[in-house]
Amino acid sequence: MTAGNELNALISAYVDGERLDQSELQRVQDALASRKEMRKDAELQSATRALVRSRSSSLRHQPPASMMASIQGALDEASATSNGRTSPSSTSWSFSGAIRSLFGTPRFATGLVALGSVVVLAAAALIFLRSPSGSAADSEVTSVAYATFGNVLTGSFGIERESSNTSELRTFFASRGVEFTVFFPEVHASLRGGSVVTINGRQCAQLVYEAGEKKIYLLETDNNDITRGDIELEHGVLEDVEQSRWHWEERADMGTMFVWKSNNVMCTAVSNMPTNEFSALFRLETL
Amino acid sequence: MSDPSALRAEFEREAIPHMPALYTFAVRMTRDEDDASDLVQETYLKAYRFFDKFERGTNCKAWLFRILKNSYINRFRKSSKAPDTVEYDVIEEFYETIRDSSVETSVLEEQIFSQALDDEVSTALNRLPDEFRTVIILCDIENFTYEEIAEFIDCPIGTVRSRLHRARKILAAQLASYARERGFDVDSDVDSRGNELHVSDGRTPE
């Protein structure tokens, strides 16, 4: 920053009454006393500041009643969940229930034909089921994740180790040949357990979470395997993660996906929640 | 706090009152009311889920704004729905063209600022690039301190000072151009020392 720009920046702090150290204050006062253009600049800053502040009420937007009601409803639901209450339908999980919850929200419902969606999910699940048990036919991470999530929804996904104990699960994964340290994100959902899947000869970890009626499937792969090309990750997704630390997408027929890297673990999470609900479950630092 | 109903009551008391501020910020950033609603909903859900992590005694409004910012970045950083933003270089160049202007602010204040329409102020604010619009909203509408703004935008306080200075200067120039369109005579005469902007009411007397 040039000396002139630095002085300009000090002027804004000065008119806002922000704390300046003694030397900064002296610089501003000297400039204001000796230079007409600095006085004018300070006046302009002050006038613009006063204008925006005087119009702040008209610059505000009133939250729509529908949004406020929706937030209250969501908080009620979250409170009920944290109190240990579950809705009747959550105890009888079914494929039709999964489809309803997946496509029940307006964001997902738009332009969808439920039957077509069932076909897509079933087809995605079949891709996975055709392969040997615990081994993915596809070597591309997002394809495996979407296909496996289809199995989670239909109930055909087998959780090898049912546990919410992360130490126990880490031991399980290590015993099954997963060579990296499995990452357990801080997520406001119940951990149901884990399984191992082999992608192109590499052992990868899978975790399943539940949040009320919604499911979350998390596939973890060693980033070194991706770097070496043993496991593929769609180029655009990888580019997003490299450049922006994460990638998200919301596919009406498949679900919402987050991909991010934690240390050297590539995490791919899929859920049947819209993005805002899904994202809201994760602790800030995770995503 | 482990009692869910007490937690909910505290959340209602501490967080919900900031909803208009969050919604205003979200609308200003997304320029779309539906997107803003989604962002605010996501923010409140996330805040509620992790309200036990909120450090009591600190600024709840600033905490909510940080959550909203993260959600905004996550949602729009790679989205095709990302609001149009002006390239930073372009605005820097524009700033350089006006930075030496000496503006007759007493006249400006009387004849432009006092008569600026609310819509004009709103439009001028919306036309600022994200970086500049953010600091103006946080400072002049939401009354955040520079320190809080610096934490929000993850930049040193010097950057906050600098951005505010530039943002206000651009805002003033934009409002002067609106005034010109409405019939005020805003001339810019260049003298040997730089641009001298004179303002007068150029409307024809009735």
Short mmCIF file of C-alpha atoms in Angstrom, two decimals, chain B residues 42-175:
data_model
loop_
_atom_site.label_atom_id
_atom_site.label_comp_id
_atom_site.label_asym_id
_atom_site.label_seq_id
_atom_site.Cartn_x
_atom_site.Cartn_y
_atom_site.Cartn_z
CA GLU B 42 -29.30 -22.86 6.27
CA THR B 43 -27.57 -20.43 8.60
CA TYR B 44 -30.14 -20.81 11.35
CA LEU B 45 -30.28 -24.57 11.08
CA LYS B 46 -26.51 -24.78 11.27
CA ALA B 47 -26.37 -22.27 14.11
CA TYR B 48 -28.95 -24.21 16.08
CA ARG B 49 -27.21 -27.53 15.55
CA PHE B 50 -23.99 -26.08 16.88
CA PHE B 51 -25.36 -23.55 19.34
CA ASP B 52 -23.72 -25.45 22.17
CA LYS B 53 -20.40 -24.52 20.54
CA PHE B 54 -21.22 -20.81 20.54
CA GLU B 55 -18.99 -19.06 23.01
CA ARG B 56 -21.31 -17.34 25.47
CA GLY B 57 -20.60 -13.69 26.01
CA THR B 58 -19.26 -13.16 22.50
CA ASN B 59 -21.10 -11.44 19.70
CA CYS B 60 -23.87 -13.77 18.55
CA LYS B 61 -24.68 -11.57 15.56
CA ALA B 62 -21.08 -11.75 14.35
CA TRP B 63 -21.12 -15.52 14.87
CA LEU B 64 -24.29 -15.86 12.78
CA PHE B 65 -22.82 -13.66 10.06
CA ARG B 66 -19.76 -15.89 9.88
CA ILE B 67 -21.95 -18.95 9.44
CA LEU B 68 -23.92 -17.15 6.76
CA LYS B 69 -20.74 -16.12 5.00
CA ASN B 70 -19.46 -19.69 4.92
CA SER B 71 -22.77 -20.90 3.59
CA TYR B 72 -22.74 -18.15 0.98
CA ILE B 73 -19.24 -19.04 -0.14
CA ASN B 74 -20.06 -22.73 -0.25
CA ARG B 75 -23.20 -22.13 -2.23
CA PHE B 76 -21.96 -19.59 -4.73
CA ARG B 77 -18.25 -20.05 -5.08
CA LYS B 78 -18.57 -22.69 -7.72
CA SER B 79 -22.20 -22.28 -8.59
CA SER B 80 -23.37 -21.17 -11.98
CA LYS B 81 -25.85 -19.07 -10.03
CA ALA B 82 -23.06 -16.98 -8.61
CA PRO B 83 -24.00 -13.32 -8.72
CA ASP B 84 -22.17 -11.27 -11.29
CA THR B 85 -19.18 -9.62 -9.77
CA VAL B 86 -17.04 -6.91 -11.19
CA GLU B 87 -13.45 -7.87 -11.68
CA TYR B 88 -11.34 -6.46 -8.89
CA ASP B 89 -8.93 -4.97 -11.40
CA VAL B 90 -11.72 -3.07 -13.06
CA ILE B 91 -12.87 -1.50 -9.85
CA GLU B 92 -9.29 -0.74 -8.87
CA GLU B 93 -8.85 1.05 -12.15
CA PHE B 94 -12.06 2.97 -11.61
CA TYR B 95 -10.98 3.89 -8.14
CA GLU B 96 -7.68 5.18 -9.44
CA THR B 97 -9.55 7.50 -11.81
CA ILE B 98 -11.49 9.10 -8.99
CA ARG B 99 -9.09 8.83 -6.11
CA ASP B 100 -7.56 12.21 -6.74
CA SER B 101 -10.86 13.94 -7.26
CA SER B 102 -11.58 16.77 -4.95
CA VAL B 103 -15.27 16.83 -4.37
CA GLU B 104 -17.12 19.82 -3.08
CA THR B 105 -18.73 17.80 -0.38
CA SER B 106 -20.69 20.62 1.20
CA VAL B 107 -22.53 21.03 -2.09
CA LEU B 108 -22.72 17.28 -2.55
CA GLU B 109 -24.22 16.80 0.84
CA GLU B 110 -26.80 19.51 0.36
CA GLN B 111 -27.79 18.93 -3.22
CA ILE B 112 -27.05 15.31 -3.97
CA PHE B 113 -26.89 13.29 -0.81
CA SER B 114 -29.87 14.93 0.81
CA GLN B 115 -31.95 14.43 -2.31
CA ALA B 116 -30.68 11.00 -3.25
CA LEU B 117 -33.56 8.63 -3.67
CA ASP B 118 -33.64 5.53 -1.52
CA ASP B 119 -33.65 3.44 -4.68
CA GLU B 120 -30.53 5.18 -5.91
CA VAL B 121 -28.67 4.51 -2.70
CA SER B 122 -29.81 0.92 -2.82
CA THR B 123 -28.82 0.49 -6.46
CA ALA B 124 -25.45 2.15 -5.92
CA LEU B 125 -24.82 -0.20 -3.02
CA ASN B 126 -25.82 -3.22 -5.09
CA ARG B 127 -23.47 -2.18 -7.87
CA LEU B 128 -20.46 -2.31 -5.62
CA PRO B 129 -18.36 -5.46 -5.96
CA ASP B 130 -18.83 -8.00 -3.16
CA GLU B 131 -15.68 -6.95 -1.32
CA PHE B 132 -16.76 -3.33 -1.07
CA ARG B 133 -20.47 -3.93 -0.56
CA THR B 134 -19.73 -6.25 2.34
CA VAL B 135 -17.76 -3.71 4.33
CA ILE B 136 -20.31 -0.94 3.78
CA ILE B 137 -23.19 -3.14 4.91
CA LEU B 138 -21.35 -4.42 7.94
CA CYS B 139 -20.03 -1.02 8.98
CA ASP B 140 -22.78 1.42 8.10
CA ILE B 141 -25.90 -0.70 8.24
CA GLU B 142 -25.03 -3.34 10.82
CA ASN B 143 -22.69 -1.24 12.96
CA PHE B 144 -19.92 -3.82 13.14
CA THR B 145 -16.58 -2.59 14.45
CA TYR B 146 -13.55 -2.72 12.16
CA GLU B 147 -12.24 -5.56 14.27
CA GLU B 148 -15.42 -7.57 13.74
CA ILE B 149 -15.38 -6.82 10.03
CA ALA B 150 -11.73 -7.88 9.79
CA GLU B 151 -12.57 -11.16 11.44
CA PHE B 152 -15.55 -11.63 9.16
CA ILE B 153 -13.63 -11.06 5.95
CA ASP B 154 -10.46 -12.74 7.20
CA CYS B 155 -8.29 -9.73 6.45
CA PRO B 156 -6.17 -7.32 8.48
CA ILE B 157 -7.83 -4.17 9.81
CA GLY B 158 -5.81 -2.14 7.30
CA THR B 159 -7.72 -3.87 4.52
CA VAL B 160 -11.03 -3.00 6.15
CA ARG B 161 -9.99 0.65 6.37
CA SER B 162 -8.84 0.69 2.78
CA ARG B 163 -11.92 -1.07 1.41
CA LEU B 164 -14.27 1.21 3.29
CA HIS B 165 -12.48 4.25 1.96
CA ARG B 166 -12.69 3.01 -1.60
CA ALA B 167 -16.25 1.77 -1.25
CA ARG B 168 -17.49 5.12 0.01
CA LYS B 169 -15.66 6.99 -2.69
CA ILE B 170 -17.13 4.80 -5.41
CA LEU B 171 -20.57 5.06 -3.82
CA ALA B 172 -20.32 8.85 -3.80
CA ALA B 173 -19.24 8.91 -7.44
CA GLN B 174 -22.12 6.64 -8.37
CA LEU B 175 -24.63 8.82 -6.56
#
